[in-house]
PDB file of C-alpha atoms in Angstrom:
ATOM      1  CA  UNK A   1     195.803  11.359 193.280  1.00 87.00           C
ATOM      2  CA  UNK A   2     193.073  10.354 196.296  1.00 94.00           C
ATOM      3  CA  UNK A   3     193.067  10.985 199.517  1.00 95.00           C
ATOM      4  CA  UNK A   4     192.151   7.972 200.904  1.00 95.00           C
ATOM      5  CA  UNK A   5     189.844   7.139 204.243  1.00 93.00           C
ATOM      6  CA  UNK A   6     191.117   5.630 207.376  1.00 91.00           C
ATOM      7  CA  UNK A   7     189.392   2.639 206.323  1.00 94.00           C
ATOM      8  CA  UNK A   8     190.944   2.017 203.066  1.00 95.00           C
ATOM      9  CA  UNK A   9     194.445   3.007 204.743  1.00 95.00           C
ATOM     10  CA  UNK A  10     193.444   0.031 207.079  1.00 96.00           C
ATOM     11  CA  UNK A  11     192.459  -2.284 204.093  1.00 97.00           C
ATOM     12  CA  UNK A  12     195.300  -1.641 202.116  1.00 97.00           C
ATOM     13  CA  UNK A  13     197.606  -2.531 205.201  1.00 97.00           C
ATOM     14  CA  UNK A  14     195.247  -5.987 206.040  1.00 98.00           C
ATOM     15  CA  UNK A  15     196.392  -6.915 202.212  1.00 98.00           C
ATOM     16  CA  UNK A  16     200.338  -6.334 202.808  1.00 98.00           C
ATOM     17  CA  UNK A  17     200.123  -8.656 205.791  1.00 98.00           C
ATOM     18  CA  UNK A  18     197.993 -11.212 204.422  1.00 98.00           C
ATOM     19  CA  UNK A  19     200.916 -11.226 201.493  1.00 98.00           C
ATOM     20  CA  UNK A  20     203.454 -11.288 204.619  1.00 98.00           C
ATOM     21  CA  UNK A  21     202.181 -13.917 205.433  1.00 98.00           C
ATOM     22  CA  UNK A  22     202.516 -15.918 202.577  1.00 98.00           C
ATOM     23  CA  UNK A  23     205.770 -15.346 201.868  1.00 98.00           C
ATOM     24  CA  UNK A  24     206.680 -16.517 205.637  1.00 98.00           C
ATOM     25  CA  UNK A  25     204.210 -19.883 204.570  1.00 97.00           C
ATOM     26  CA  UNK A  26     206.341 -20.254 201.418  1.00 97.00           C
ATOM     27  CA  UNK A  27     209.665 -19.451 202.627  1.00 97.00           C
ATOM     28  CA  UNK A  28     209.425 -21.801 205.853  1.00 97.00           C
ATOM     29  CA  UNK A  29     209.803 -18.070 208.364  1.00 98.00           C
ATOM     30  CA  UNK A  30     207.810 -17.598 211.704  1.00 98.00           C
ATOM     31  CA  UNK A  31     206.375 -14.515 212.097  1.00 98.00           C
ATOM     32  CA  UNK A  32     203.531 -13.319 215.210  1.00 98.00           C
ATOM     33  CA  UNK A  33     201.525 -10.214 215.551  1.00 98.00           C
ATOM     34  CA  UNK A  34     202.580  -7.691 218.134  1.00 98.00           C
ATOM     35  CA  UNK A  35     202.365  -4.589 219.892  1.00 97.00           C
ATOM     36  CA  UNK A  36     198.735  -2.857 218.871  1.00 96.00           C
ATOM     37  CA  UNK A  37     198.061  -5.211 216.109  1.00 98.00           C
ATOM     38  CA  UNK A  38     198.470  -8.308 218.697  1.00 98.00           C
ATOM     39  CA  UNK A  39     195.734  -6.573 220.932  1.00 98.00           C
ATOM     40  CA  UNK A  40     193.671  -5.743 218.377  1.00 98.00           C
ATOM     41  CA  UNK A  41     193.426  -9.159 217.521  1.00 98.00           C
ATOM     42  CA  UNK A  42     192.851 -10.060 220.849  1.00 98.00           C
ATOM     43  CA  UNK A  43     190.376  -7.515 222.074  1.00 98.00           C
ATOM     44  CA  UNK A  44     188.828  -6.905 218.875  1.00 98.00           C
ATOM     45  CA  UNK A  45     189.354  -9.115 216.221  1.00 98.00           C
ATOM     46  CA  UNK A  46     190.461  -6.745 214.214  1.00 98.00           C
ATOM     47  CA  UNK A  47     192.151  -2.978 214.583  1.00 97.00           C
ATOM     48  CA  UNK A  48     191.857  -0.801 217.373  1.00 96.00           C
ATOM     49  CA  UNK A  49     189.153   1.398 215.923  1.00 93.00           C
ATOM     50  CA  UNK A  50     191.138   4.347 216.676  1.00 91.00           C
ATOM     51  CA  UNK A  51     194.993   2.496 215.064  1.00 89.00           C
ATOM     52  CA  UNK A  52     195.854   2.696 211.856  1.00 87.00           C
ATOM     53  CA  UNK A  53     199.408   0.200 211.807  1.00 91.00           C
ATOM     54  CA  UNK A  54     200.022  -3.206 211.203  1.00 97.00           C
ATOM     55  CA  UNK A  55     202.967  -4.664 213.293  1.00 98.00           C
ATOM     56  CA  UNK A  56     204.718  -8.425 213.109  1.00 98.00           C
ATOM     57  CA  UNK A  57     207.420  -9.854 215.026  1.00 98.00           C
ATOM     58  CA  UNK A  58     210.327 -12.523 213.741  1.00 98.00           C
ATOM     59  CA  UNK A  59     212.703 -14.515 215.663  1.00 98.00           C
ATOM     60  CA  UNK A  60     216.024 -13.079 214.490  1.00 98.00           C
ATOM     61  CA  UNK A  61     217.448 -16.427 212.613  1.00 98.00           C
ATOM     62  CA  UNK A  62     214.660 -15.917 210.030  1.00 98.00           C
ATOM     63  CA  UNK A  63     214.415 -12.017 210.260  1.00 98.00           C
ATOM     64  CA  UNK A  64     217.888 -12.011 209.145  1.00 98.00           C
ATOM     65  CA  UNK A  65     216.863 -14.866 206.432  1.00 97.00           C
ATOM     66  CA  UNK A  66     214.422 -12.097 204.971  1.00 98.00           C
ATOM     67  CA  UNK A  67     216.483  -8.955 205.397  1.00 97.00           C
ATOM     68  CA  UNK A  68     219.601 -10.735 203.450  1.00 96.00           C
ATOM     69  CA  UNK A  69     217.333 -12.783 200.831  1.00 94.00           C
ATOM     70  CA  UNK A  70     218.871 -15.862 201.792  1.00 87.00           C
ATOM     71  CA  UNK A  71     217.179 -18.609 199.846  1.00 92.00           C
ATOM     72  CA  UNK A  72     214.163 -15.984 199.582  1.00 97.00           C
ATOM     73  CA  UNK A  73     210.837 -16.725 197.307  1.00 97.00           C
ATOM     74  CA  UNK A  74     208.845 -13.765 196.298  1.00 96.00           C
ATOM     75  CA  UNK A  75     207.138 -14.800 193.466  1.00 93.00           C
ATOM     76  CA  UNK A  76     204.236 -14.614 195.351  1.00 91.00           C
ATOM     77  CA  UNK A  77     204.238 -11.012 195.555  1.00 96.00           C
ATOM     78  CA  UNK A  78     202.345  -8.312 193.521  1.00 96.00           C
ATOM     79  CA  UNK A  79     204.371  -5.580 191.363  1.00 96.00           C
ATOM     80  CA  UNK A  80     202.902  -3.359 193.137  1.00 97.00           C
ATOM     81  CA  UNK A  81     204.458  -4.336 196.667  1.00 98.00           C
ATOM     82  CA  UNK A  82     208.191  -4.232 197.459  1.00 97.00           C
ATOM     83  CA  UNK A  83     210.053  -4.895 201.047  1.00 98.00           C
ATOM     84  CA  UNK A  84     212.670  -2.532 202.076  1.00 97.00           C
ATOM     85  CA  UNK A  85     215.327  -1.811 204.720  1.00 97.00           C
ATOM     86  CA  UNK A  86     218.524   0.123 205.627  1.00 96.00           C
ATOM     87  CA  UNK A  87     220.543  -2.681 204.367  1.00 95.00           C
ATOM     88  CA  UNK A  88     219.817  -2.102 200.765  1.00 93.00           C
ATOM     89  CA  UNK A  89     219.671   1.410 200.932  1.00 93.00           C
ATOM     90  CA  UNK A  90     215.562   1.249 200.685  1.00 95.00           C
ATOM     91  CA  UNK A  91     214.585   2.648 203.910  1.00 95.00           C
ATOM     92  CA  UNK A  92     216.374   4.441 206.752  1.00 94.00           C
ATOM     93  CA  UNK A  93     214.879   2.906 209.100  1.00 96.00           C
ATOM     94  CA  UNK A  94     216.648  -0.083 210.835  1.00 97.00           C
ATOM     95  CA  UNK A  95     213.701  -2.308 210.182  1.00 98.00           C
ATOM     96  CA  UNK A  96     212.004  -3.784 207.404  1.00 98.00           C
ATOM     97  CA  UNK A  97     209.057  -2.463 205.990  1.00 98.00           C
ATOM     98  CA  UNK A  98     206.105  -4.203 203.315  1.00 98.00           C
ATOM     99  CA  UNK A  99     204.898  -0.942 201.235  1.00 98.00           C
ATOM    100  CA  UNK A 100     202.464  -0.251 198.746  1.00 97.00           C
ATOM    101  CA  UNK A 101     204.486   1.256 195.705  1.00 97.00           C
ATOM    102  CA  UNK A 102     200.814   2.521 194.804  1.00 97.00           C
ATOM    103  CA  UNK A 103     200.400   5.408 197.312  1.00 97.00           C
ATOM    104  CA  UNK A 104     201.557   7.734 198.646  1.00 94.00           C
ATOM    105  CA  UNK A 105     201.625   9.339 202.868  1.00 92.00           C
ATOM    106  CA  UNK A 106     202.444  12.152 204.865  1.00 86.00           C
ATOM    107  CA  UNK A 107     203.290  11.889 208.660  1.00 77.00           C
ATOM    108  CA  UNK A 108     202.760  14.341 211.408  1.00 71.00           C
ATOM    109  CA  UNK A 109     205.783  15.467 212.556  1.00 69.00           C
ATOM    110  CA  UNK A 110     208.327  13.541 210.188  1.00 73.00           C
ATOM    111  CA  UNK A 111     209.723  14.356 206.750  1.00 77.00           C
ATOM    112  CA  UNK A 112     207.873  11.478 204.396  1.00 74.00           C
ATOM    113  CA  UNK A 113     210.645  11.877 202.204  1.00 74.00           C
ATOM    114  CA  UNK A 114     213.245  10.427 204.835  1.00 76.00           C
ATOM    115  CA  UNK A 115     211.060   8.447 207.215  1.00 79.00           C
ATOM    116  CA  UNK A 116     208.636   6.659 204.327  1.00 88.00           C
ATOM    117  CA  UNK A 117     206.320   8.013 201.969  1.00 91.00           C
ATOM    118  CA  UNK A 118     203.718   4.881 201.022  1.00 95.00           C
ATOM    119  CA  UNK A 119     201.451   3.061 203.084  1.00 96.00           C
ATOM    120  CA  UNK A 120     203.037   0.167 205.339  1.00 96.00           C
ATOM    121  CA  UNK A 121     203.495  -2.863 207.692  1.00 98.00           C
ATOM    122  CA  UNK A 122     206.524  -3.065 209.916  1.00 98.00           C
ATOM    123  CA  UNK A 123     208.402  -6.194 210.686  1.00 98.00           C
ATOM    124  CA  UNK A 124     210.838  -5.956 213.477  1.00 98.00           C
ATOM    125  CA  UNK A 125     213.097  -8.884 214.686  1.00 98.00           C
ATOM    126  CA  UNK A 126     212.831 -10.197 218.216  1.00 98.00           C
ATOM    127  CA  UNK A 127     216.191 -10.684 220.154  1.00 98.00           C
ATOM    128  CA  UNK A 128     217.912 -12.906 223.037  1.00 98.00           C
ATOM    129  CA  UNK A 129     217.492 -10.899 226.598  1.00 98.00           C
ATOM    130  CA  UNK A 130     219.809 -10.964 229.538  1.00 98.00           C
ATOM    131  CA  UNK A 131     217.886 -12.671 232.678  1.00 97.00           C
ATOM    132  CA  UNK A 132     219.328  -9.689 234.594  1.00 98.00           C
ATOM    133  CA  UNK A 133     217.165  -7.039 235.424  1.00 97.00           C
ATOM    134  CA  UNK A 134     220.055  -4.462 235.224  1.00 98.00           C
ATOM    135  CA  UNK A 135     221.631  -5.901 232.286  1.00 98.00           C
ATOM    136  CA  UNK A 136     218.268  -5.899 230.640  1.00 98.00           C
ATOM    137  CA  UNK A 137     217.372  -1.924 231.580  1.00 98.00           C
ATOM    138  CA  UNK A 138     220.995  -1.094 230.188  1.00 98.00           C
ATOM    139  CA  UNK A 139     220.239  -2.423 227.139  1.00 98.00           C
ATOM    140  CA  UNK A 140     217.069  -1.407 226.079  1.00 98.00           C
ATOM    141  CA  UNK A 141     218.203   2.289 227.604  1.00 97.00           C
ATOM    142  CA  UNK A 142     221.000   1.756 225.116  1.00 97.00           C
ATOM    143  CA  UNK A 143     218.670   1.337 222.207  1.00 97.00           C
ATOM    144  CA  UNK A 144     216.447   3.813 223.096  1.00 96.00           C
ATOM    145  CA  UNK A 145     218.928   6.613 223.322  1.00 94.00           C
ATOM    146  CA  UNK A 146     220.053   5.376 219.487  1.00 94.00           C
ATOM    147  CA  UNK A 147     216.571   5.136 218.311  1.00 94.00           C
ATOM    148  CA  UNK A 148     215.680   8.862 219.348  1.00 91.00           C
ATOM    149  CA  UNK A 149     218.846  10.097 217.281  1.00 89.00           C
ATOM    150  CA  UNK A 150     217.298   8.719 214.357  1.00 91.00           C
ATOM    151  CA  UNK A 151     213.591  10.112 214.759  1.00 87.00           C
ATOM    152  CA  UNK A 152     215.322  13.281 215.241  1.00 84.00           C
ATOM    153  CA  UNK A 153     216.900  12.973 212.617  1.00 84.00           C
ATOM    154  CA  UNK A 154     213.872  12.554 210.305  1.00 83.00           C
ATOM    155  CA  UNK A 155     211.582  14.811 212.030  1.00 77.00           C
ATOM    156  CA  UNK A 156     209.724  17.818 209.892  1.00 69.00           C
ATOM    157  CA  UNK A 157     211.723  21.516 211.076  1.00 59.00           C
ATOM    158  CA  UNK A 158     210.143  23.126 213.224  1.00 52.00           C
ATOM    159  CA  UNK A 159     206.939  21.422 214.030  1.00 51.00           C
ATOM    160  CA  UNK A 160     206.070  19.776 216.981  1.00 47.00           C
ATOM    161  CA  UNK A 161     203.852  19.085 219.771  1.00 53.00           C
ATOM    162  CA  UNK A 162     204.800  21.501 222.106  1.00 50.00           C
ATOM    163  CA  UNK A 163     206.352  25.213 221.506  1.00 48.00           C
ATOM    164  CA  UNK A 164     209.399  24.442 222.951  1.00 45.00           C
ATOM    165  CA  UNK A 165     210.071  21.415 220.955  1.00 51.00           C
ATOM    166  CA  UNK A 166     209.167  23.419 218.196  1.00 47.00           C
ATOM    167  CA  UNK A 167     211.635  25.603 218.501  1.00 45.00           C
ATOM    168  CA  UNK A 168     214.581  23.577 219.810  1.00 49.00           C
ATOM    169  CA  UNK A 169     214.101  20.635 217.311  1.00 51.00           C
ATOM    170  CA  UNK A 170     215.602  23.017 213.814  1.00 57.00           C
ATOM    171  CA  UNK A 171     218.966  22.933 216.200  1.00 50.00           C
ATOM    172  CA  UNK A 172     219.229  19.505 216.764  1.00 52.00           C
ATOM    173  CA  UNK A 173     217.899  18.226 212.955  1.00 54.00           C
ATOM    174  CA  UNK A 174     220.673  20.193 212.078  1.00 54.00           C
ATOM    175  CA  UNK A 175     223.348  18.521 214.016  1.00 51.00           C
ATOM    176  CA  UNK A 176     222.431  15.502 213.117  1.00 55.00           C
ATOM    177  CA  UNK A 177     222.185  16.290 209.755  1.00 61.00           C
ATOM    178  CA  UNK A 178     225.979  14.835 209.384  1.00 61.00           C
ATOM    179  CA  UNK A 179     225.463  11.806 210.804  1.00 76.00           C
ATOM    180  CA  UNK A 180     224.233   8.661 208.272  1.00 88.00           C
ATOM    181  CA  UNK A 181     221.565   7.152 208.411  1.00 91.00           C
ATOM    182  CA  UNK A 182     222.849   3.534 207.428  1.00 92.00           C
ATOM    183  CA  UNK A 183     224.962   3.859 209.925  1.00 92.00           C
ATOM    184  CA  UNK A 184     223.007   5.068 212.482  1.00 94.00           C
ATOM    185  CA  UNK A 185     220.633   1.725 211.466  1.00 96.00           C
ATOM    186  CA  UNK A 186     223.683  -0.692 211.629  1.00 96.00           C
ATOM    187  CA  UNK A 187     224.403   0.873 215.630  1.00 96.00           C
ATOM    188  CA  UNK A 188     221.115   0.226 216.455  1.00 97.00           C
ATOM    189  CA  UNK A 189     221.153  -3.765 214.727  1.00 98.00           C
ATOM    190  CA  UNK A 190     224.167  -4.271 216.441  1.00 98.00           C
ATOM    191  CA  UNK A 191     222.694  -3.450 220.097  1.00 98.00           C
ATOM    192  CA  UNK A 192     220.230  -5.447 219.828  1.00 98.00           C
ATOM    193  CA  UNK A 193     222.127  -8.382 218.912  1.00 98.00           C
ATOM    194  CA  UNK A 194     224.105  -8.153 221.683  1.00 98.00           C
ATOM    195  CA  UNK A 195     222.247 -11.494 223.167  1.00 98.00           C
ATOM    196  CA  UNK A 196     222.330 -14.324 221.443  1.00 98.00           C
ATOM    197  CA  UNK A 197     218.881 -15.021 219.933  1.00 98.00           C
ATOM    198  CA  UNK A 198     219.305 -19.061 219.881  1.00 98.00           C
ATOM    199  CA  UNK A 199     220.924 -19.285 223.419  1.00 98.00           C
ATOM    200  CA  UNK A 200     218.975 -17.002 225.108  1.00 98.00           C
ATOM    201  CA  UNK A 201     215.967 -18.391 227.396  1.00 98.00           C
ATOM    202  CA  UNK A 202     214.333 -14.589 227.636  1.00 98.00           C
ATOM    203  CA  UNK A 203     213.306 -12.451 224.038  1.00 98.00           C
ATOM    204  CA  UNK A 204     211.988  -8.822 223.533  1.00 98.00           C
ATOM    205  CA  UNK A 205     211.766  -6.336 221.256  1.00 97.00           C
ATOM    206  CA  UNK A 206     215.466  -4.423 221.273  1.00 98.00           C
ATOM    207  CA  UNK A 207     215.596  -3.030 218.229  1.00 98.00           C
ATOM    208  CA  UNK A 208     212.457  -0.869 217.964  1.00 96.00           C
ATOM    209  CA  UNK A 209     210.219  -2.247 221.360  1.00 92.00           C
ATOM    210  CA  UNK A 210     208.563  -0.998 224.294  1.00 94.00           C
ATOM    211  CA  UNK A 211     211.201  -1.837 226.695  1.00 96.00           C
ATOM    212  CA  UNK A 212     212.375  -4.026 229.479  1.00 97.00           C
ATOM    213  CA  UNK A 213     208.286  -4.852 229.918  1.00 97.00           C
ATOM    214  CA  UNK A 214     208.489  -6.807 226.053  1.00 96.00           C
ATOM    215  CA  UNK A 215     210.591  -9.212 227.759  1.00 97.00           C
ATOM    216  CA  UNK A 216     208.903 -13.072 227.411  1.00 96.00           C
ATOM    217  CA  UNK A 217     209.850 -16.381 227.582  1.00 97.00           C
ATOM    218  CA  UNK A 218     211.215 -17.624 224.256  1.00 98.00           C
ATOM    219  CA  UNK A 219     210.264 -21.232 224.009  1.00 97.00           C
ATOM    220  CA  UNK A 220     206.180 -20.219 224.510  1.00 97.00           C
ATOM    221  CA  UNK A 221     206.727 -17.340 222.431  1.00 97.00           C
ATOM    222  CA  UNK A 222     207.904 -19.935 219.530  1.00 98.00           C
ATOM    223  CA  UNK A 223     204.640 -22.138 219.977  1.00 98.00           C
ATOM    224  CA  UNK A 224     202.392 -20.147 217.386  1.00 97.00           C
ATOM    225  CA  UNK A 225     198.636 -20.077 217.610  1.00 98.00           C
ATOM    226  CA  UNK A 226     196.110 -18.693 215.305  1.00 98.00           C
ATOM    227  CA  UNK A 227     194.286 -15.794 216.167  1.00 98.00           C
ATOM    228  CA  UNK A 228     191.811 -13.506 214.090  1.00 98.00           C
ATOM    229  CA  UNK A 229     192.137 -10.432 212.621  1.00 98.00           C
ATOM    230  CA  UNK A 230     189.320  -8.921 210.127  1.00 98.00           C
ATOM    231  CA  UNK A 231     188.120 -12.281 209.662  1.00 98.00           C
ATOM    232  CA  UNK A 232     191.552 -13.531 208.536  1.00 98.00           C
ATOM    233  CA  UNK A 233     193.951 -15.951 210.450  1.00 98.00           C
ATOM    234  CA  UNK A 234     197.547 -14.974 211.799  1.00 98.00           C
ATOM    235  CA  UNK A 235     200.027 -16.231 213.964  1.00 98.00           C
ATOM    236  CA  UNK A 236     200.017 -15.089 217.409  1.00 98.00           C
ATOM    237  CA  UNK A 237     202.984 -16.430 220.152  1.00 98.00           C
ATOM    238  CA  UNK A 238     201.169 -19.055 222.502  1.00 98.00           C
ATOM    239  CA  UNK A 239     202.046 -16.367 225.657  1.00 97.00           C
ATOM    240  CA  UNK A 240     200.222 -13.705 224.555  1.00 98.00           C
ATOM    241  CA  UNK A 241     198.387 -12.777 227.782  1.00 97.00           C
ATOM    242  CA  UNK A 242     202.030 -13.013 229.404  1.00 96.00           C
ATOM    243  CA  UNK A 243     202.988 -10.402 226.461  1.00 97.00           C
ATOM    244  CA  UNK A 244     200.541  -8.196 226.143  1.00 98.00           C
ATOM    245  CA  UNK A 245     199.862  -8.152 229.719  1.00 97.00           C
ATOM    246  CA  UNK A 246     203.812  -6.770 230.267  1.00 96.00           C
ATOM    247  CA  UNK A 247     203.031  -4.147 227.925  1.00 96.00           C
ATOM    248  CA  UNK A 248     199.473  -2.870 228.799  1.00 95.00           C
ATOM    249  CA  UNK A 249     198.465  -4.131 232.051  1.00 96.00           C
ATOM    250  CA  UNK A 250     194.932  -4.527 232.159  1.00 96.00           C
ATOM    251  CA  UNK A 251     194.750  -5.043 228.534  1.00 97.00           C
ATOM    252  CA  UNK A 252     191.231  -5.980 227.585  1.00 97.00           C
ATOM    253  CA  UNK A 253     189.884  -3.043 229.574  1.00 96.00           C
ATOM    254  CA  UNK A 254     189.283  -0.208 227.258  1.00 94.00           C
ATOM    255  CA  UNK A 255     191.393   2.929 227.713  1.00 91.00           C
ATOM    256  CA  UNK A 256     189.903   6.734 228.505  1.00 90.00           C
ATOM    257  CA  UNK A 257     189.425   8.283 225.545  1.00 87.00           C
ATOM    258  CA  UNK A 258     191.867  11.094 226.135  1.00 81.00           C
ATOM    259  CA  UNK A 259     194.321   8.227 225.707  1.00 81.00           C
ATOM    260  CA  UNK A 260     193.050   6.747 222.384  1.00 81.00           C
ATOM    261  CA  UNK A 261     195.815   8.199 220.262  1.00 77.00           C
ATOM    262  CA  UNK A 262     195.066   8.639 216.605  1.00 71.00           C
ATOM    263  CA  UNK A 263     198.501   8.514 214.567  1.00 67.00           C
ATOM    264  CA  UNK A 264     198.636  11.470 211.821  1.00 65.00           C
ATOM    265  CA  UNK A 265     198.849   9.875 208.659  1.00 80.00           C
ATOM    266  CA  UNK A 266     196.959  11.416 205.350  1.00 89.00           C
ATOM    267  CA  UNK A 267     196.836   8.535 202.681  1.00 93.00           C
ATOM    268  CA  UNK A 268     196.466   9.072 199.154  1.00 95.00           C
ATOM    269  CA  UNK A 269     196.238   6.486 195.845  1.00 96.00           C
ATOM    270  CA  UNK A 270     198.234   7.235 193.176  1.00 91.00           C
ATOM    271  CA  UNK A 271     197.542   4.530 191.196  1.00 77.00           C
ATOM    272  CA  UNK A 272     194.074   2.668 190.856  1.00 74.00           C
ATOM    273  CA  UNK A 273     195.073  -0.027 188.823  1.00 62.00           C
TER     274      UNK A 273
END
C-alpha cells in the first residue's frame, strides 16, 4: 500500500468524473458541476489548488434514473470503479458516490469505515424549491438538522476540532448509535422531495446543499454549457454566475488564506494494476 500525493488523489478523482460523464452521455442523464468543483472550473480551470473533491449535480428525474438502475448502461465502466448509495446498502450516505475500488482513505474526524473508505466523486440530486422565502428556510433548516444526525453519527470518538466537542461528541455517537443509517438516508430523501422537481420554477440543493442561497432558476439551470476543467470539458448550468454568486459572493476574488480550507484526507493505492 502507497500513500498517495494530493495530486494523484486529484487525478484519480478527474478520471471518475470523466467516466461520470460518460455514462450520463450514454445513458441520455444531465449532470452539471457544482459547489467547489463549479468554481474551480470557473476561476481556475481546474481545482482549487487548495480542494481536493469532485462534486456534480442531477435534476432529480434522472438522479433517481441512476440511483434505481432504471434502463442503466455501465458497460462503459472499469472493474475497478463501482457507484454506491444507501439504497443498496453500499454507502450510508444518502447520496451517490463514484469510488475507486483500488484505494483506500482516511478522513479527519470521521470513521472511514462508516462514512467511505476509497477515493470519490459525489453526485447529489437537485430538487423543486418553494418560491417562499419562509417555506424555503424551513426546509432546508429541516434538512440540515437531519443531515447533522448522520455526520454525528459517523464521526471518529472523541476527536474533534475543539476540546469541548471532543469531549461531548463520545455521548452523542453513542446515542445515535441505535438509530439506522438507511433510515436516517431515506428521512433525509424524503425532505428533499418535498417539492416537486418537474413543477417547480425554483431548484437547490436540499438534500446535501449550502442552503436557502443554492436556490436558482430551473429552466437556465437546465440549459447546459461546457466549461473546462484540467483541460477536459463538463457540463456547467447556463446560470452559473447567478449560482455561484448565491453561494460565494464575490466569487472570482480569491479568499484570505486563513480561509483556504484544506480537507483531511490521507490517500493510499492498494492496487497498481
Amino acid at each position: 500500500m502507497r500513500k498517495l500525493s494530493l495530486q494523484e488523489i486529484k487525478d484519480l478523482e478527474l478520471k471518475l468524473l470523466i467516466q461520470f460523464a460518460k455514462i450520463c452521455e450514454v445513458n441520455n442523464l444531465y449532470y452539471t458541476l457544482c459547489g467547489g468543483t463549479l468554481l474551480g472550473a470557473i476561476r481556475h480551470k481546474g481545482f482549487i489548488p487548495w480542494d481536493d473533491d469532485i462534486d456534480v449535480l442531477m435534476p432529480r428525474p434522472d438522479y433517481d434514473r441512476l440511483l434505481n438502475g432504471e434502463n442503466i448502461i455501465l458497460s462503459s465502466l472499469p472493474s475497478h470503479m463501482q457507484i454506491i448509495h444507501w439504497k443498496n446498502g453500499t454507502s450510508n450516505f444518502p447520496f451517490i458516490k463514484l469510488i475507486d475500488l483500488r484505494t483506500r482513505i482516511d478522513v479527519d474526524y470521521f470513521d472511514s469505515s462508516l462514512s467511505c473508505n476509497k477515493i470519490w466523486i459525489d453526485i447529489f440530486p437537485i430538487d423543486g424549491n418553494p418560491e417562499d422565502m419562509r417555506l424555503l428556510e424551513k426546509l432546508y433548516a429541516k434538512s440540515l438538522h437531519a443531515r447533522k444526525l448522520l455526520c454525528l453519527k459517523m464521526a471518529k470518538s472523541g476527536e474533534g476540532k475543539t476540546q469541548i466537542r471532543r469531549i461531548v461528541k463520545p455521548f452523542f455517537v453513542k446515542i445515535l448509535s441505535t438509530l439506522n443509517f438507511k433510515k436516517i438516508c431515506q428521512k433525509i430523501d424524503a425532505i428533499s422531495k418535498t417539492y416537486s422537481f418537474e413543477e417547480s420554477k425554483f431548484i437547490g440543493g436540499v438534500l446535501w446543499g449550502y442552503g436557502p442561497q443554492e436556490c436558482i432558476n430551473k429552466e437556465k439551470f437546465m440549459q447546459p454549457v461546457k466549461v473546462e476543467f484540467e483541460k477536459h470539458f463538463f457540463n456547467a448550468p447556463s446560470n452559473y454566475d447567478e449560482y455561484l454568486t448565491g453561494l460565494y459572493k464575490d466569487y472570482m476574488k480569491l479568499p484570505p488564506n486563513e480561509e483556504r480550507q484544506v480537507h483531511g484526507i490521507n490517500g493510499y493505492i492498494i492496487d497498481e494494476g
